[in-house]
């Protein structure tokens, strides 16, 4: 798990046991950014959602395909992070999750700040700098 800021974290696939740990660590939101069946033994979104619900964690299914800029999912991610609740977003490696966070954060952060936070979390989205700058400009 990689910390992006005090309330937002990204990771690769989570399992049922890790949900219990997340609950103990006061997470409130879980965002799934990956489709089912990307890997043979991957837990289904439904099974993760069921465990989340049993543990009173909010579960959001925002399936995101690599390379797909989905403005609806960006807006939904922005709304979730605007709640200011401790959130984990996961996909296969965390890259799709941090990409959605980066686009959603264009609403209230400068692109350099976003890319710095992404780098601090151990990811590199510099190849998206121009796209992020253009997206941020479109929000004005």
mmCIF file of C-alpha atoms in Angstrom:
data_model
loop_
_atom_site.group_PDB
_atom_site.id
_atom_site.type_symbol
_atom_site.label_atom_id
_atom_site.label_comp_id
_atom_site.label_asym_id
_atom_site.label_seq_id
_atom_site.Cartn_x
_atom_site.Cartn_y
_atom_site.Cartn_z
ATOM 1 C CA UNK A 1 0.000 0.000 0.000
ATOM 2 C CA UNK A 2 1.295 3.450 -0.947
ATOM 3 C CA UNK A 3 0.328 6.698 0.770
ATOM 4 C CA UNK A 4 -0.597 9.538 -1.582
ATOM 5 C CA UNK A 5 -1.723 11.864 1.195
ATOM 6 C CA UNK A 6 -3.156 11.547 4.707
ATOM 7 C CA UNK A 7 -6.504 10.280 3.433
ATOM 8 C CA UNK A 8 -5.771 8.566 0.117
ATOM 9 C CA UNK A 9 -3.794 5.394 -0.489
ATOM 10 C CA UNK A 10 -3.366 3.106 -3.489
ATOM 11 C CA UNK A 11 -2.411 -0.540 -3.787
ATOM 12 C CA UNK A 12 -2.461 -3.619 -5.887
ATOM 13 C CA UNK A 13 -5.224 -6.190 -5.464
ATOM 14 C CA UNK A 14 -6.571 -6.571 -1.951
ATOM 15 C CA UNK A 15 -7.983 -9.759 -0.487
ATOM 16 C CA UNK A 16 -10.497 -10.576 2.225
ATOM 17 C CA UNK A 17 -7.874 -10.623 4.992
ATOM 18 C CA UNK A 18 -6.511 -7.208 4.057
ATOM 19 C CA UNK A 19 -10.010 -5.736 4.374
ATOM 20 C CA UNK A 20 -9.958 -6.575 8.088
ATOM 21 C CA UNK A 21 -6.616 -4.783 8.431
ATOM 22 C CA UNK A 22 -7.961 -1.778 6.520
ATOM 23 C CA UNK A 23 -10.923 -1.614 8.892
ATOM 24 C CA UNK A 24 -8.550 -1.712 11.884
ATOM 25 C CA UNK A 25 -6.556 1.131 10.291
ATOM 26 C CA UNK A 26 -9.725 3.278 10.117
ATOM 27 C CA UNK A 27 -10.271 3.200 6.369
ATOM 28 C CA UNK A 28 -13.825 4.101 5.400
ATOM 29 C CA UNK A 29 -13.822 3.871 1.581
ATOM 30 C CA UNK A 30 -12.538 1.167 -0.752
ATOM 31 C CA UNK A 31 -12.411 1.905 -4.478
ATOM 32 C CA UNK A 32 -11.946 -0.929 -6.956
ATOM 33 C CA UNK A 33 -10.413 0.260 -10.234
ATOM 34 C CA UNK A 34 -9.901 -3.133 -11.874
ATOM 35 C CA UNK A 35 -12.112 -5.507 -13.809
ATOM 36 C CA UNK A 36 -12.727 -9.062 -12.702
ATOM 37 C CA UNK A 37 -10.646 -11.834 -14.274
ATOM 38 C CA UNK A 38 -7.480 -9.852 -15.032
ATOM 39 C CA UNK A 39 -5.586 -12.599 -13.241
ATOM 40 C CA UNK A 40 -6.608 -16.203 -12.589
ATOM 41 C CA UNK A 41 -6.882 -16.181 -8.762
ATOM 42 C CA UNK A 42 -8.038 -12.590 -8.317
ATOM 43 C CA UNK A 43 -10.918 -12.129 -5.837
ATOM 44 C CA UNK A 44 -14.078 -10.932 -7.566
ATOM 45 C CA UNK A 45 -15.296 -7.398 -7.014
ATOM 46 C CA UNK A 46 -18.526 -8.827 -5.612
ATOM 47 C CA UNK A 47 -16.667 -10.873 -2.985
ATOM 48 C CA UNK A 48 -14.586 -7.848 -1.957
ATOM 49 C CA UNK A 49 -17.721 -5.695 -1.844
ATOM 50 C CA UNK A 50 -19.514 -8.245 0.348
ATOM 51 C CA UNK A 51 -16.669 -8.321 2.882
ATOM 52 C CA UNK A 52 -16.511 -4.511 2.844
ATOM 53 C CA UNK A 53 -20.229 -4.233 3.552
ATOM 54 C CA UNK A 54 -20.000 -6.739 6.414
ATOM 55 C CA UNK A 55 -17.283 -4.538 7.888
ATOM 56 C CA UNK A 56 -19.143 -1.260 7.315
ATOM 57 C CA UNK A 57 -16.735 -0.014 4.654
ATOM 58 C CA UNK A 58 -18.045 1.858 1.633
ATOM 59 C CA UNK A 59 -17.210 0.020 -1.605
ATOM 60 C CA UNK A 60 -17.069 1.772 -4.971
ATOM 61 C CA UNK A 61 -16.736 -0.101 -8.254
ATOM 62 C CA UNK A 62 -14.989 2.293 -10.638
ATOM 63 C CA UNK A 63 -13.505 -0.175 -13.109
ATOM 64 C CA UNK A 64 -10.837 1.603 -15.111
ATOM 65 C CA UNK A 65 -9.061 0.134 -18.113
ATOM 66 C CA UNK A 66 -5.392 1.064 -18.713
ATOM 67 C CA UNK A 67 -5.062 4.100 -20.963
ATOM 68 C CA UNK A 68 -8.752 4.986 -20.712
ATOM 69 C CA UNK A 69 -9.470 8.521 -19.520
ATOM 70 C CA UNK A 70 -13.026 8.271 -18.254
ATOM 71 C CA UNK A 71 -14.375 11.656 -17.161
ATOM 72 C CA UNK A 72 -17.326 10.122 -15.307
ATOM 73 C CA UNK A 73 -14.957 8.024 -13.178
ATOM 74 C CA UNK A 74 -12.727 11.061 -12.602
ATOM 75 C CA UNK A 75 -15.742 12.999 -11.312
ATOM 76 C CA UNK A 76 -16.834 10.087 -9.092
ATOM 77 C CA UNK A 77 -13.300 9.803 -7.707
ATOM 78 C CA UNK A 78 -13.283 13.543 -6.999
ATOM 79 C CA UNK A 79 -16.575 13.245 -5.121
ATOM 80 C CA UNK A 80 -15.246 10.351 -3.031
ATOM 81 C CA UNK A 81 -11.993 12.091 -2.094
ATOM 82 C CA UNK A 82 -13.919 15.304 -1.356
ATOM 83 C CA UNK A 83 -15.669 13.449 1.470
ATOM 84 C CA UNK A 84 -12.355 13.604 3.354
ATOM 85 C CA UNK A 85 -12.572 9.982 4.506
ATOM 86 C CA UNK A 86 -9.629 7.606 4.648
ATOM 87 C CA UNK A 87 -9.729 5.830 1.285
ATOM 88 C CA UNK A 88 -7.876 2.993 -0.422
ATOM 89 C CA UNK A 89 -8.126 2.629 -4.187
ATOM 90 C CA UNK A 90 -6.802 -0.564 -5.736
ATOM 91 C CA UNK A 91 -6.166 -2.119 -9.121
ATOM 92 C CA UNK A 92 -3.509 -4.589 -10.276
ATOM 93 C CA UNK A 93 -0.500 -2.401 -9.386
ATOM 94 C CA UNK A 94 -2.023 0.854 -8.124
ATOM 95 C CA UNK A 95 -1.171 2.790 -11.298
ATOM 96 C CA UNK A 96 -4.744 3.114 -12.559
ATOM 97 C CA UNK A 97 -5.882 4.138 -9.091
ATOM 98 C CA UNK A 98 -3.270 6.862 -8.714
ATOM 99 C CA UNK A 99 -4.002 8.042 -12.271
ATOM 100 C CA UNK A 100 -7.670 8.580 -11.403
ATOM 101 C CA UNK A 101 -6.618 10.360 -8.212
ATOM 102 C CA UNK A 102 -4.280 12.621 -10.226
ATOM 103 C CA UNK A 103 -7.012 13.659 -12.651
ATOM 104 C CA UNK A 104 -9.553 14.110 -9.856
ATOM 105 C CA UNK A 105 -7.075 16.254 -7.936
ATOM 106 C CA UNK A 106 -6.824 18.714 -10.834
ATOM 107 C CA UNK A 107 -9.924 20.300 -9.318
ATOM 108 C CA UNK A 108 -7.994 21.627 -6.328
ATOM 109 C CA UNK A 109 -4.242 21.147 -6.862
ATOM 110 C CA UNK A 110 -1.606 22.336 -9.312
ATOM 111 C CA UNK A 111 -0.247 19.728 -11.705
ATOM 112 C CA UNK A 112 3.261 20.003 -10.232
ATOM 113 C CA UNK A 113 1.841 19.329 -6.752
ATOM 114 C CA UNK A 114 -0.057 16.329 -8.108
ATOM 115 C CA UNK A 115 2.971 14.866 -9.848
ATOM 116 C CA UNK A 116 5.076 15.430 -6.729
ATOM 117 C CA UNK A 117 2.524 13.572 -4.558
ATOM 118 C CA UNK A 118 2.414 10.765 -7.131
ATOM 119 C CA UNK A 119 6.226 10.530 -7.098
ATOM 120 C CA UNK A 120 6.291 10.529 -3.282
ATOM 121 C CA UNK A 121 3.939 7.540 -3.416
ATOM 122 C CA UNK A 122 6.400 5.739 -5.702
ATOM 123 C CA UNK A 123 4.723 6.215 -9.086
ATOM 124 C CA UNK A 124 5.685 8.193 -12.192
ATOM 125 C CA UNK A 125 2.970 9.909 -14.199
ATOM 126 C CA UNK A 126 5.194 12.526 -15.840
ATOM 127 C CA UNK A 127 4.201 11.110 -19.229
ATOM 128 C CA UNK A 128 0.709 12.481 -18.467
ATOM 129 C CA UNK A 129 1.869 16.004 -17.547
ATOM 130 C CA UNK A 130 0.530 17.652 -20.740
ATOM 131 C CA UNK A 131 -2.766 15.743 -20.495
ATOM 132 C CA UNK A 132 -3.168 16.765 -16.848
ATOM 133 C CA UNK A 133 -2.351 20.399 -17.695
ATOM 134 C CA UNK A 134 -4.937 20.350 -20.503
ATOM 135 C CA UNK A 135 -7.531 18.698 -18.301
ATOM 136 C CA UNK A 136 -6.933 21.209 -15.493
ATOM 137 C CA UNK A 137 -7.301 24.078 -17.984
ATOM 138 C CA UNK A 138 -10.618 22.635 -19.160
ATOM 139 C CA UNK A 139 -11.961 22.844 -15.595
ATOM 140 C CA UNK A 140 -11.627 26.652 -15.495
#
